[in-house]
Amino acid sequence: MTTRTPEELSVPVRGGELAVTRWPGEGPVIIALHGITANSLAFGAAAEQLVDVDLYAPDLRGRAHSAGLPGPYGVPAHVEDIVALLDHLGLRQALLVGHSLGAFIAAVAAARHPDRFPRVVLVDGGLGFPIPAGADIDEVIESVIGPAMRRLKTTFPDREAYLALFREHPSLASHWGPLIQAYVDRDLTGEPPEMRSSCVLDAIRADGAGPLGDPETLDAIHQPQVCGTLLWAERGLMNEPQGLYDEARLAAGGLAPERITTHRVDDTNHYTILFAKNATAALAQTVHAELDRM
């Protein structure tokens, strides 16, 4: 496997500069969008597989090196930022890859701008199931990503204490290594003894509301102009046997198979679908297949 050295760039967007990590390559441009409490280095392992593409992964507004960008937040704001990135690169179109929340953003971007994003790769996300009317968004987000939400409200005495939280995470412990550590380090901000996640809570709340109840976000994957592949993890966020998707849930989701192909990635959970070797190999294969269709 080839080691790739990422570089950092800043892209002018509403309210400031969007931080973007680039893994330079001679091939076509790919834009990769991370999950709700993640950052651009979530795609570090995938970049090792995708050596023949020019890979760009922004820190989404309200996270990591883009934490200083102001609201309003929400899925439409991220779509606006992605279009600004594409324009900044002087490109007409690119393949979008999105994980978790990033998959929903990718689907909305493709629905709004099919000429700019004609194909998408959705990784354990993009297909949503609305919450009951009147439900409290914070409570629902807590029920889905509880440990992550609690982490955002916690301070840590030093860097090692923060790393230990992830080293012991049931979804990551057996895959811990330099790439995951770099991903965790990018999220950490502050000074001892009050270090914390860089994620802005208002951004997490606004963004989480999209996949849970916003009609445009929920409908995007069903729009006729949205075409691509959905890769789904066998296991869940805490490595539990039930993942976000299974065959029954996908069937109930009403996806059009002529537009959205679905594939299970065996022996992965919601997080290791971006880090496990078999998962990054499957992602690379899917990316190349979608590039061929563009």
Short mmCIF file of C-alpha atoms in Angstrom, two decimals:
data_model
loop_
_atom_site.label_atom_id
_atom_site.label_comp_id
_atom_site.label_asym_id
_atom_site.label_seq_id
_atom_site.Cartn_x
_atom_site.Cartn_y
_atom_site.Cartn_z
CA MET A 1 0.00 0.00 0.00
CA THR A 2 1.33 3.45 -0.96
CA THR A 3 1.64 6.09 1.75
CA ARG A 4 0.27 9.42 0.65
CA THR A 5 1.15 12.72 2.26
CA PRO A 6 -1.87 15.01 2.54
CA GLU A 7 -1.71 18.76 2.08
CA GLU A 8 -3.95 21.48 3.45
CA LEU A 9 -5.77 24.20 1.55
CA SER A 10 -8.33 26.88 2.35
CA VAL A 11 -11.35 27.61 0.17
CA PRO A 12 -13.31 30.87 0.40
CA VAL A 13 -16.90 30.20 1.48
CA ARG A 14 -19.65 32.14 3.22
CA GLY A 15 -18.22 33.61 6.42
CA GLY A 16 -14.60 32.62 5.97
CA GLU A 17 -12.37 29.78 4.81
CA LEU A 18 -13.29 26.10 4.49
CA ALA A 19 -10.40 23.84 5.51
CA VAL A 20 -9.81 21.05 3.00
CA THR A 21 -7.39 18.13 3.12
CA ARG A 22 -6.07 17.03 -0.26
CA TRP A 23 -4.33 13.80 -1.14
CA PRO A 24 -2.83 14.77 -4.54
CA GLY A 25 -3.19 12.36 -7.43
CA GLU A 26 -2.96 12.35 -11.20
CA GLY A 27 -6.46 11.00 -11.74
CA PRO A 28 -9.97 12.47 -11.54
CA VAL A 29 -11.12 14.62 -8.64
CA ILE A 30 -13.10 13.01 -5.83
CA ILE A 31 -14.74 15.06 -3.06
CA ALA A 32 -15.28 13.12 0.17
CA LEU A 33 -17.66 14.22 2.94
CA HIS A 34 -17.31 12.96 6.50
CA GLY A 35 -19.85 12.13 9.20
CA ILE A 36 -21.60 14.31 11.72
CA THR A 37 -18.89 14.51 14.43
CA ALA A 38 -15.93 13.55 12.23
CA ASN A 39 -13.36 15.43 10.14
CA SER A 40 -11.52 15.16 6.84
CA LEU A 41 -9.00 12.59 8.08
CA ALA A 42 -11.80 10.04 8.30
CA PHE A 43 -10.73 9.34 4.70
CA GLY A 44 -7.04 8.81 5.43
CA ALA A 45 -7.27 5.03 5.03
CA ALA A 46 -9.35 5.33 1.87
CA ALA A 47 -6.75 7.71 0.43
CA GLU A 48 -4.15 4.95 0.75
CA GLN A 49 -6.25 2.81 -1.58
CA LEU A 50 -7.27 5.59 -3.95
CA VAL A 51 -3.76 6.43 -5.14
CA ASP A 52 -4.88 7.21 -8.69
CA VAL A 53 -7.40 9.94 -7.85
CA ASP A 54 -7.08 13.54 -6.66
CA LEU A 55 -8.93 13.34 -3.35
CA TYR A 56 -10.31 16.38 -1.53
CA ALA A 57 -12.00 16.09 1.88
CA PRO A 58 -13.26 19.22 3.64
CA ASP A 59 -13.66 19.63 7.34
CA LEU A 60 -17.36 20.38 7.25
CA ARG A 61 -18.51 23.76 8.58
CA GLY A 62 -18.46 23.62 12.39
CA ARG A 63 -15.79 20.89 12.71
CA ALA A 64 -12.02 20.62 13.14
CA HIS A 65 -10.18 23.30 11.14
CA SER A 66 -13.51 24.65 9.82
CA ALA A 67 -14.95 25.03 13.33
CA GLY A 68 -14.71 28.80 13.13
CA LEU A 69 -17.08 29.11 10.18
CA PRO A 70 -20.37 30.64 11.30
CA GLY A 71 -23.91 29.36 10.98
CA PRO A 72 -26.46 28.92 9.75
CA TYR A 73 -25.51 25.27 9.59
CA GLY A 74 -27.47 22.37 8.14
CA VAL A 75 -27.29 20.20 5.04
CA PRO A 76 -27.99 23.06 2.57
CA ALA A 77 -25.07 25.03 4.01
CA HIS A 78 -22.73 22.11 3.36
CA VAL A 79 -24.03 21.74 -0.18
CA GLU A 80 -23.28 25.43 -0.73
CA ASP A 81 -19.73 24.89 0.58
CA ILE A 82 -19.14 21.87 -1.67
CA VAL A 83 -20.22 23.80 -4.75
CA ALA A 84 -17.84 26.57 -3.68
CA LEU A 85 -15.05 23.99 -3.46
CA LEU A 86 -15.83 22.66 -6.92
CA ASP A 87 -15.84 26.21 -8.31
CA HIS A 88 -12.57 26.97 -6.51
CA LEU A 89 -10.99 23.98 -8.24
CA GLY A 90 -12.28 25.24 -11.58
CA LEU A 91 -14.17 22.03 -12.25
CA ARG A 92 -17.50 21.39 -13.90
CA GLN A 93 -18.20 18.18 -12.00
CA ALA A 94 -16.80 15.60 -9.58
CA LEU A 95 -17.73 12.31 -7.97
CA LEU A 96 -19.03 12.74 -4.43
CA VAL A 97 -18.29 10.22 -1.69
CA GLY A 98 -20.13 10.68 1.59
CA HIS A 99 -20.09 8.75 4.88
CA SER A 100 -23.01 8.89 7.33
CA LEU A 101 -24.16 12.55 7.42
CA GLY A 102 -21.83 13.12 4.47
CA ALA A 103 -23.88 10.65 2.45
CA PHE A 104 -27.04 12.70 3.04
CA ILE A 105 -25.18 15.86 2.02
CA ALA A 106 -23.94 14.11 -1.12
CA ALA A 107 -27.46 13.00 -2.04
CA VAL A 108 -28.87 16.51 -1.59
CA ALA A 109 -25.99 18.00 -3.59
CA ALA A 110 -26.65 15.53 -6.43
CA ALA A 111 -30.39 16.24 -6.34
CA ARG A 112 -29.85 20.00 -6.47
CA HIS A 113 -26.90 20.00 -8.88
CA PRO A 114 -26.97 16.86 -11.04
CA ASP A 115 -24.78 18.52 -13.66
CA ARG A 116 -22.06 19.07 -11.05
CA PHE A 117 -22.42 15.78 -9.15
CA PRO A 118 -23.72 13.15 -11.59
CA ARG A 119 -22.70 10.14 -9.48
CA VAL A 120 -22.43 9.51 -5.74
CA VAL A 121 -20.99 6.86 -3.44
CA LEU A 122 -22.97 6.74 -0.20
CA VAL A 123 -21.26 4.98 2.71
CA ASP A 124 -23.55 3.82 5.54
CA GLY A 125 -25.85 6.78 5.09
CA GLY A 126 -28.03 8.69 2.66
CA LEU A 127 -31.21 6.69 3.21
CA GLY A 128 -33.16 8.05 6.17
CA PHE A 129 -36.24 7.14 8.14
CA PRO A 130 -38.15 10.13 9.57
CA ILE A 131 -38.71 10.46 13.30
CA PRO A 132 -42.20 10.83 14.79
CA ALA A 133 -43.75 14.29 14.66
CA GLY A 134 -43.04 16.32 17.77
CA ALA A 135 -40.01 14.28 18.83
CA ASP A 136 -37.17 16.21 20.50
CA ILE A 137 -34.23 16.46 18.06
CA ASP A 138 -31.58 16.44 20.83
CA GLU A 139 -33.09 13.31 22.35
CA VAL A 140 -33.25 11.54 19.00
CA ILE A 141 -29.68 12.49 18.09
CA GLU A 142 -28.61 11.30 21.55
CA SER A 143 -30.34 7.96 20.96
CA VAL A 144 -28.52 7.49 17.64
CA ILE A 145 -25.04 8.85 18.40
CA GLY A 146 -25.22 9.07 22.20
CA PRO A 147 -21.52 8.47 23.01
CA ALA A 148 -20.44 10.98 20.36
CA MET A 149 -22.84 13.64 21.66
CA ARG A 150 -21.65 13.12 25.23
CA ARG A 151 -18.04 13.47 24.05
CA LEU A 152 -18.82 16.91 22.62
CA LYS A 153 -19.97 18.12 26.03
CA THR A 154 -16.97 16.70 27.92
CA THR A 155 -13.61 18.29 28.70
CA PHE A 156 -10.44 16.21 28.95
CA PRO A 157 -7.35 16.88 31.08
CA ASP A 158 -4.91 16.13 28.26
CA ARG A 159 -4.49 14.65 24.79
CA GLU A 160 -3.86 11.14 26.11
CA ALA A 161 -7.19 11.06 27.93
CA TYR A 162 -8.94 11.98 24.69
CA LEU A 163 -7.06 9.36 22.68
CA ALA A 164 -7.87 6.74 25.32
CA LEU A 165 -11.59 7.32 24.78
CA PHE A 166 -11.21 6.30 21.13
CA ARG A 167 -8.68 3.53 21.73
CA GLU A 168 -11.25 1.83 23.95
CA HIS A 169 -14.21 2.45 21.61
CA PRO A 170 -15.79 -0.93 20.78
CA SER A 171 -15.97 -0.03 17.11
CA LEU A 172 -12.36 1.14 16.80
CA ALA A 173 -10.26 -0.70 19.39
CA SER A 174 -9.22 -3.59 17.15
CA HIS A 175 -8.36 -1.23 14.28
CA TRP A 176 -6.40 1.39 16.19
CA GLY A 177 -3.37 2.74 14.34
CA PRO A 178 -1.68 5.90 13.06
CA LEU A 179 -4.47 6.82 10.63
CA ILE A 180 -7.20 6.65 13.26
CA GLN A 181 -4.99 8.49 15.75
CA ALA A 182 -4.41 11.29 13.23
CA TYR A 183 -8.17 11.47 12.68
CA VAL A 184 -8.80 11.77 16.43
CA ASP A 185 -6.01 14.32 16.91
CA ARG A 186 -7.52 16.60 14.26
CA ASP A 187 -10.71 16.91 16.29
CA LEU A 188 -9.03 17.89 19.55
CA THR A 189 -8.82 21.55 20.57
CA GLY A 190 -8.10 23.61 23.67
CA GLU A 191 -5.32 23.41 26.24
CA PRO A 192 -4.82 21.13 29.26
CA PRO A 193 -6.62 20.65 31.54
CA GLU A 194 -9.64 21.64 29.44
CA MET A 195 -9.30 20.00 26.06
CA ARG A 196 -12.38 19.10 24.05
CA SER A 197 -13.80 18.18 20.67
CA SER A 198 -13.72 20.95 18.09
CA CYS A 199 -17.28 20.18 16.95
CA VAL A 200 -19.72 23.06 17.41
CA LEU A 201 -22.83 21.77 19.17
CA ASP A 202 -25.17 24.05 17.23
CA ALA A 203 -23.76 22.64 14.00
CA ILE A 204 -24.32 19.07 15.16
CA ARG A 205 -27.92 19.82 16.14
CA ALA A 206 -28.70 21.61 12.87
CA ASP A 207 -27.05 18.95 10.75
CA GLY A 208 -28.61 16.07 12.64
CA ALA A 209 -32.07 17.47 12.03
CA GLY A 210 -31.68 16.95 8.28
CA PRO A 211 -31.54 13.13 8.12
CA LEU A 212 -34.12 12.90 10.91
CA GLY A 213 -36.89 15.08 9.59
CA ASP A 214 -36.09 17.48 6.77
CA PRO A 215 -38.18 16.50 3.73
CA GLU A 216 -35.58 17.55 1.16
CA THR A 217 -32.81 15.60 2.90
CA LEU A 218 -34.96 12.49 3.28
CA ASP A 219 -36.26 12.65 -0.29
CA ALA A 220 -32.95 13.35 -2.01
CA ILE A 221 -31.91 9.73 -2.53
CA HIS A 222 -35.26 9.05 -4.21
CA GLN A 223 -34.90 11.82 -6.78
CA PRO A 224 -34.47 10.52 -10.35
CA GLN A 225 -31.30 12.53 -10.93
CA VAL A 226 -29.45 10.93 -7.97
CA CYS A 227 -27.49 7.90 -9.15
CA GLY A 228 -24.77 5.82 -7.56
CA THR A 229 -23.97 3.15 -4.99
CA LEU A 230 -24.80 2.73 -1.31
CA LEU A 231 -22.27 0.68 0.67
CA TRP A 232 -23.58 -0.40 4.06
CA ALA A 233 -21.89 -1.77 7.15
CA GLU A 234 -22.83 -5.13 8.62
CA ARG A 235 -22.70 -3.80 12.20
CA GLY A 236 -23.67 -0.63 14.08
CA LEU A 237 -22.09 2.43 15.67
CA MET A 238 -20.97 0.57 18.79
CA ASN A 239 -20.10 -2.59 16.84
CA GLU A 240 -23.48 -4.08 17.78
CA PRO A 241 -24.92 -6.76 15.46
CA GLN A 242 -27.69 -4.50 14.15
CA GLY A 243 -26.33 -1.91 11.77
CA LEU A 244 -28.03 1.21 10.48
CA TYR A 245 -29.20 -0.83 7.50
CA ASP A 246 -30.07 -4.42 6.72
CA GLU A 247 -31.85 -6.07 3.82
CA ALA A 248 -35.29 -5.46 5.34
CA ARG A 249 -34.65 -1.78 6.05
CA LEU A 250 -33.25 -1.24 2.58
CA ALA A 251 -36.30 -2.91 1.06
CA ALA A 252 -38.58 -0.72 3.17
CA GLY A 253 -36.61 2.32 2.05
CA GLY A 254 -37.96 2.00 -1.48
CA LEU A 255 -34.71 2.61 -3.35
CA ALA A 256 -34.83 2.38 -7.14
CA PRO A 257 -32.28 -0.34 -8.00
CA GLU A 258 -31.75 1.02 -11.50
CA ARG A 259 -30.38 4.23 -9.90
CA ILE A 260 -28.97 3.20 -6.52
CA THR A 261 -27.10 -0.08 -6.19
CA THR A 262 -26.61 -1.40 -2.64
CA HIS A 263 -23.78 -3.59 -1.33
CA ARG A 264 -23.06 -4.86 2.17
CA VAL A 265 -19.45 -4.60 3.32
CA ASP A 266 -18.92 -7.65 5.50
CA ASP A 267 -17.14 -7.59 8.86
CA THR A 268 -17.43 -3.81 9.28
CA ASN A 269 -19.25 -1.42 11.57
CA HIS A 270 -20.34 2.18 11.00
CA TYR A 271 -16.79 3.46 11.61
CA THR A 272 -14.52 0.71 10.34
CA ILE A 273 -16.27 0.82 6.96
CA LEU A 274 -13.81 3.70 6.40
CA PHE A 275 -10.76 2.11 8.03
CA ALA A 276 -10.75 -1.70 7.65
CA LYS A 277 -8.64 -2.93 4.71
CA ASN A 278 -11.44 -4.93 3.14
CA ALA A 279 -13.74 -1.90 3.43
CA THR A 280 -11.34 0.61 1.89
CA ALA A 281 -10.67 -1.87 -0.91
CA ALA A 282 -14.42 -2.17 -1.53
CA LEU A 283 -14.76 1.62 -1.45
CA ALA A 284 -11.93 2.04 -3.96
CA GLN A 285 -13.49 -0.53 -6.28
CA THR A 286 -16.84 1.25 -6.06
CA VAL A 287 -15.30 4.66 -6.68
CA HIS A 288 -13.59 3.42 -9.82
CA ALA A 289 -16.82 1.80 -11.05
CA GLU A 290 -18.73 5.05 -10.53
CA LEU A 291 -16.01 7.07 -12.25
CA ASP A 292 -16.35 4.77 -15.24
CA ARG A 293 -20.09 5.57 -15.32
CA MET A 294 -19.53 9.33 -15.32
#
